[in-house]
Amino acid sequence: MGAPNSAAVTAANWPYPRHIAHRGAGKLAPENTLAAFRLGASFGYRMFEFDVKLSADGKPVLMHDATLDRTTSGAGRVDALNLCELAQLDAGAWHSPGYAGEPVPTLAAIARYTQANGLYSNIEIKPVPGRETQTGAAVALDAQSLWRGAAVPPLLSSFSEEALAAARDAVPELPRALLVDVLPPDWLARAQALGCVALDANYRVLDAQVIAAAHAAGLKVLSYTVNEPERAAQLLGWGLDGLITDAVDAIAPAG
Ligand code: G3P
Ligand code: MG
């Protein structure tokens, strides 16, 4: 059992806040850094979505892209460097001078920060191409260990069904959400086959009917990346359970 003090997360026992900060604080701070989490928390956000992949030596780190070029001082594939090498990189200077020197966080650092501050986590498993199974299993096992004894476990999500299957096989009790950018006709069967508790969809493919169908099947519904307050209100009015946003300064978290 991975998190012995946690009650199982189900649609009927859903512990997560409705508002979720995307990559920490969206675009206001360097994405997927601890600095971004701190800024998101300063706007009242209590749950955070972030992207995790593996270093060359198999350690989970926060990084969106498969390569280091856009968001760090490094270059090339993330999984070409080991954890010690990734620790030398600057993951903040690209954003603005005030964040220069910000490191690439490990999943362990984020686990400590979020739990110490009573914050909730949505770990998006985002493997570099070709490492789907390894990443899904490694992230789930690390999350199991890092959140052991936590009142609420992290929600795992992924666009990679291979990664979700590996996470399920490694640590079945950690809750999972199927991420989709377009809605396949068999979305419900896919989510159910992976034992998911939620569908996490691009807001452009959601409407009241899809949300109602998911609810009727016992799934919660999350959506990304909703940055317009009017659209956020519409989605929440349709019964959306989790709204992932960059606009932490424009969309006030509640509930
Ligand atoms: O997890 C939802 C969202 O983050 C998926 O898109 O590209 O921002 O990781 P992306
Ligand atoms: Mg993401």
Short mmCIF file of C-alpha atoms and ligand atoms in Angstrom, two decimals:
data_model
loop_
_atom_site.label_atom_id
_atom_site.label_comp_id
_atom_site.label_asym_id
_atom_site.label_seq_id
_atom_site.Cartn_x
_atom_site.Cartn_y
_atom_site.Cartn_z
CA MET A 1 0.00 0.00 0.00
CA GLY A 2 1.54 3.24 -1.12
CA ALA A 3 -0.07 5.86 1.05
CA PRO A 4 -1.41 4.00 4.06
CA ASN A 5 -3.00 7.02 5.71
CA SER A 6 -4.81 8.16 2.58
CA ALA A 7 -8.42 7.30 1.90
CA ALA A 8 -8.85 6.07 -1.68
CA VAL A 9 -9.64 8.91 -4.07
CA THR A 10 -12.90 8.28 -5.91
CA ALA A 11 -15.50 10.51 -7.51
CA ALA A 12 -17.51 10.17 -4.30
CA ASN A 13 -14.49 10.98 -2.16
CA TRP A 14 -12.85 13.79 -4.13
CA PRO A 15 -10.44 15.80 -2.01
CA TYR A 16 -9.02 18.25 -4.55
CA PRO A 17 -9.73 21.97 -4.93
CA ARG A 18 -11.51 23.17 -8.09
CA HIS A 19 -8.81 25.64 -9.08
CA ILE A 20 -5.41 24.34 -10.15
CA ALA A 21 -2.41 26.46 -11.10
CA HIS A 22 -0.78 25.34 -14.36
CA ARG A 23 2.97 24.65 -14.20
CA GLY A 24 3.09 26.47 -10.84
CA ALA A 25 1.98 30.01 -11.60
CA GLY A 26 1.30 29.83 -15.30
CA LYS A 27 3.35 32.42 -17.13
CA LEU A 28 4.02 34.83 -14.23
CA ALA A 29 7.11 32.92 -13.06
CA PRO A 30 9.33 30.32 -14.73
CA GLU A 31 7.13 27.28 -15.29
CA ASN A 32 7.71 24.11 -13.27
CA THR A 33 10.00 25.77 -10.69
CA LEU A 34 9.56 26.06 -6.95
CA ALA A 35 9.48 29.84 -7.40
CA ALA A 36 6.38 29.42 -9.56
CA PHE A 37 4.68 27.32 -6.91
CA ARG A 38 5.40 29.96 -4.28
CA LEU A 39 3.96 32.66 -6.50
CA GLY A 40 0.87 30.58 -7.30
CA ALA A 41 0.35 29.94 -3.61
CA SER A 42 0.61 33.69 -2.93
CA PHE A 43 -2.49 34.13 -5.14
CA GLY A 44 -4.36 31.60 -2.98
CA TYR A 45 -3.93 28.55 -5.22
CA ARG A 46 -3.87 25.30 -3.25
CA MET A 47 -3.37 22.80 -6.06
CA PHE A 48 -0.69 22.67 -8.71
CA GLU A 49 -0.32 20.89 -12.02
CA PHE A 50 3.26 20.23 -13.13
CA ASP A 51 5.10 18.17 -15.73
CA VAL A 52 7.49 15.37 -14.78
CA LYS A 53 9.95 13.35 -16.82
CA LEU A 54 13.10 11.36 -16.09
CA SER A 55 16.77 12.34 -16.07
CA ALA A 56 19.31 10.05 -17.71
CA ASP A 57 19.73 8.26 -14.39
CA GLY A 58 15.98 7.76 -14.01
CA LYS A 59 15.20 10.50 -11.47
CA PRO A 60 11.88 12.38 -11.81
CA VAL A 61 12.34 16.12 -12.46
CA LEU A 62 10.00 18.93 -13.45
CA MET A 63 10.24 19.88 -17.11
CA HIS A 64 7.63 20.44 -19.79
CA ASP A 65 9.57 20.07 -23.02
CA ALA A 66 11.49 16.99 -24.14
CA THR A 67 14.48 19.29 -24.61
CA LEU A 68 16.17 21.74 -22.28
CA ASP A 69 16.55 24.59 -24.75
CA ARG A 70 13.43 26.71 -24.12
CA THR A 71 13.34 26.80 -20.32
CA THR A 72 16.91 26.25 -19.13
CA SER A 73 20.49 27.26 -19.84
CA GLY A 74 21.08 23.77 -21.23
CA ALA A 75 20.44 22.19 -24.61
CA GLY A 76 19.39 18.84 -26.00
CA ARG A 77 17.21 16.10 -24.59
CA VAL A 78 16.36 16.20 -20.89
CA ASP A 79 17.15 12.50 -20.55
CA ALA A 80 20.67 13.00 -21.90
CA LEU A 81 21.74 14.53 -18.55
CA ASN A 82 21.85 12.91 -15.15
CA LEU A 83 20.44 14.56 -12.05
CA CYS A 84 23.79 16.12 -11.04
CA GLU A 85 24.14 17.66 -14.49
CA LEU A 86 20.56 18.97 -14.49
CA ALA A 87 21.23 20.56 -11.10
CA GLN A 88 23.86 22.84 -12.71
CA LEU A 89 21.32 24.43 -15.06
CA ASP A 90 19.52 27.75 -14.70
CA ALA A 91 15.76 27.25 -15.12
CA GLY A 92 14.77 30.85 -14.34
CA ALA A 93 16.90 33.31 -16.31
CA TRP A 94 15.02 32.61 -19.56
CA HIS A 95 11.90 34.03 -17.92
CA SER A 96 13.23 37.23 -16.34
CA PRO A 97 16.31 38.43 -14.42
CA GLY A 98 14.56 38.23 -11.06
CA TYR A 99 14.39 34.46 -11.40
CA ALA A 100 17.96 33.87 -12.60
CA GLY A 101 19.57 30.93 -10.84
CA GLU A 102 16.31 29.10 -10.18
CA PRO A 103 17.08 25.36 -10.29
CA VAL A 104 15.28 22.49 -12.02
CA PRO A 105 13.25 20.93 -9.20
CA THR A 106 13.15 17.28 -8.40
CA LEU A 107 9.79 15.65 -7.69
CA ALA A 108 11.14 15.17 -4.17
CA ALA A 109 11.55 18.94 -3.64
CA ILE A 110 8.00 19.59 -4.82
CA ALA A 111 6.65 16.81 -2.60
CA ARG A 112 8.29 18.45 0.40
CA TYR A 113 7.09 21.96 -0.44
CA THR A 114 3.50 21.01 -1.19
CA GLN A 115 3.04 18.75 1.82
CA ALA A 116 4.70 21.21 4.21
CA ASN A 117 2.22 23.85 3.07
CA GLY A 118 -0.95 21.78 2.82
CA LEU A 119 -1.04 22.00 -0.99
CA TYR A 120 -2.35 19.44 -3.48
CA SER A 121 -0.51 18.06 -6.49
CA ASN A 122 -1.43 16.98 -10.00
CA ILE A 123 1.62 15.25 -11.43
CA GLU A 124 1.44 15.19 -15.22
CA ILE A 125 3.59 12.27 -16.35
CA LYS A 126 5.14 13.63 -19.54
CA PRO A 127 7.69 11.10 -20.81
CA VAL A 128 10.30 11.95 -23.40
CA PRO A 129 9.43 9.90 -26.49
CA GLY A 130 10.35 6.24 -26.08
CA ARG A 131 10.44 6.24 -22.28
CA GLU A 132 6.70 6.03 -21.61
CA THR A 133 6.57 2.82 -19.59
CA GLN A 134 9.72 3.52 -17.63
CA THR A 135 8.54 7.04 -16.77
CA GLY A 136 5.03 6.01 -15.75
CA ALA A 137 6.33 3.36 -13.39
CA ALA A 138 9.18 5.44 -11.96
CA VAL A 139 7.03 8.50 -11.30
CA ALA A 140 4.32 6.41 -9.64
CA LEU A 141 6.82 4.62 -7.42
CA ASP A 142 8.55 7.87 -6.46
CA ALA A 143 5.19 9.52 -5.73
CA GLN A 144 4.15 6.57 -3.58
CA SER A 145 7.29 6.94 -1.51
CA LEU A 146 7.32 10.76 -1.36
CA TRP A 147 3.64 11.07 -0.36
CA ARG A 148 3.64 8.07 2.00
CA GLY A 149 1.41 8.91 4.94
CA ALA A 150 0.01 12.07 3.31
CA ALA A 151 -3.67 12.74 3.92
CA VAL A 152 -4.24 13.22 0.18
CA PRO A 153 -2.18 11.56 -2.54
CA PRO A 154 -1.14 13.34 -5.74
CA LEU A 155 -3.35 12.94 -8.79
CA LEU A 156 -1.38 11.39 -11.67
CA SER A 157 -2.31 12.32 -15.23
CA SER A 158 -0.88 11.73 -18.68
CA PHE A 159 -1.59 11.97 -22.38
CA SER A 160 0.36 8.71 -22.67
CA GLU A 161 -1.90 5.73 -22.08
CA GLU A 162 1.24 3.59 -21.96
CA ALA A 163 2.59 5.69 -19.10
CA LEU A 164 -0.74 5.58 -17.26
CA ALA A 165 -0.89 1.80 -17.62
CA ALA A 166 2.63 1.51 -16.20
CA ALA A 167 1.72 3.82 -13.31
CA ARG A 168 -1.40 1.74 -12.62
CA ASP A 169 0.58 -1.49 -12.65
CA ALA A 170 3.29 -0.07 -10.38
CA VAL A 171 1.08 1.67 -7.81
CA PRO A 172 -2.60 0.92 -8.46
CA GLU A 173 -3.88 2.96 -5.51
CA LEU A 174 -2.63 6.32 -6.79
CA PRO A 175 -5.49 8.13 -8.57
CA ARG A 176 -5.16 8.67 -12.32
CA ALA A 177 -6.66 10.99 -14.92
CA LEU A 178 -6.61 10.45 -18.69
CA LEU A 179 -5.47 13.60 -20.51
CA VAL A 180 -6.91 14.24 -23.96
CA ASP A 181 -6.41 17.08 -26.39
CA VAL A 182 -9.14 15.80 -28.69
CA LEU A 183 -11.97 13.63 -27.46
CA PRO A 184 -11.79 10.15 -28.99
CA PRO A 185 -15.19 8.49 -29.45
CA ASP A 186 -14.20 5.80 -26.96
CA TRP A 187 -12.86 8.19 -24.32
CA LEU A 188 -14.92 6.61 -21.58
CA ALA A 189 -13.77 3.06 -22.36
CA ARG A 190 -10.16 4.24 -22.51
CA ALA A 191 -10.40 5.98 -19.14
CA GLN A 192 -12.13 3.00 -17.56
CA ALA A 193 -9.60 0.52 -18.98
CA LEU A 194 -6.86 2.48 -17.21
CA GLY A 195 -8.83 2.63 -13.96
CA CYS A 196 -8.95 6.42 -14.12
CA VAL A 197 -10.97 8.51 -11.67
CA ALA A 198 -11.07 11.49 -14.00
CA LEU A 199 -11.01 12.76 -17.56
CA ASP A 200 -8.72 15.78 -18.05
CA ALA A 201 -9.53 17.45 -21.36
CA ASN A 202 -8.66 20.50 -23.39
CA TYR A 203 -11.48 22.94 -22.62
CA ARG A 204 -12.20 23.29 -26.34
CA VAL A 205 -13.59 19.74 -26.49
CA LEU A 206 -15.76 19.96 -23.38
CA ASP A 207 -19.40 20.87 -23.11
CA ALA A 208 -22.19 20.25 -20.63
CA GLN A 209 -23.08 16.92 -22.26
CA VAL A 210 -19.57 15.47 -22.04
CA ILE A 211 -19.22 16.54 -18.43
CA ALA A 212 -22.61 15.03 -17.57
CA ALA A 213 -21.71 11.77 -19.35
CA ALA A 214 -18.45 11.52 -17.41
CA HIS A 215 -20.24 12.20 -14.13
CA ALA A 216 -22.89 9.61 -14.95
CA ALA A 217 -20.09 7.08 -15.47
CA GLY A 218 -18.49 7.95 -12.14
CA LEU A 219 -15.63 10.08 -13.44
CA LYS A 220 -14.62 13.59 -12.41
CA VAL A 221 -13.68 16.09 -15.12
CA LEU A 222 -10.71 18.43 -15.22
CA SER A 223 -9.81 20.86 -17.97
CA TYR A 224 -6.77 22.78 -19.23
CA THR A 225 -5.65 25.48 -19.91
CA VAL A 226 -8.51 27.83 -19.12
CA ASN A 227 -7.29 31.42 -18.97
CA GLU A 228 -10.45 33.45 -19.71
CA PRO A 229 -12.56 34.15 -16.59
CA GLU A 230 -15.78 33.95 -18.64
CA ARG A 231 -14.88 30.53 -20.00
CA ALA A 232 -13.88 29.38 -16.53
CA ALA A 233 -17.28 30.42 -15.17
CA GLN A 234 -19.05 28.60 -18.01
CA LEU A 235 -17.12 25.37 -17.45
CA LEU A 236 -17.66 25.48 -13.69
CA GLY A 237 -21.34 26.13 -14.35
CA TRP A 238 -21.42 22.91 -16.36
CA GLY A 239 -20.10 21.09 -13.31
CA LEU A 240 -16.36 20.98 -14.07
CA ASP A 241 -14.45 19.57 -11.11
CA GLY A 242 -10.95 20.91 -11.79
CA LEU A 243 -9.91 24.02 -13.72
CA ILE A 244 -6.24 24.23 -14.69
CA THR A 245 -5.17 27.79 -15.41
CA ASP A 246 -2.23 30.05 -16.11
CA ALA A 247 -4.29 33.07 -15.05
CA VAL A 248 -3.64 32.84 -11.32
CA ASP A 249 -3.84 36.63 -11.11
CA ALA A 250 -7.18 36.91 -12.97
CA ILE A 251 -9.13 33.83 -11.85
CA ALA A 252 -9.64 33.76 -8.09
CA PRO A 253 -9.46 30.28 -6.57
CA ALA A 254 -12.38 29.10 -4.47
CA GLY A 255 -13.50 25.79 -3.08
O1 G3P B 1 -2.00 18.73 -17.50
C1 G3P B 1 -2.70 19.58 -18.32
C2 G3P B 1 -1.84 20.41 -19.23
O2 G3P B 1 -0.67 20.80 -18.55
C3 G3P B 1 -1.47 19.69 -20.47
O3 G3P B 1 -0.78 20.49 -21.38
O4 G3P B 1 1.32 20.99 -22.58
O5 G3P B 1 0.66 22.37 -20.66
O6 G3P B 1 1.44 20.06 -20.30
P1 G3P B 1 0.72 20.99 -21.22
MG MG B 2 1.19 19.85 -18.15
#
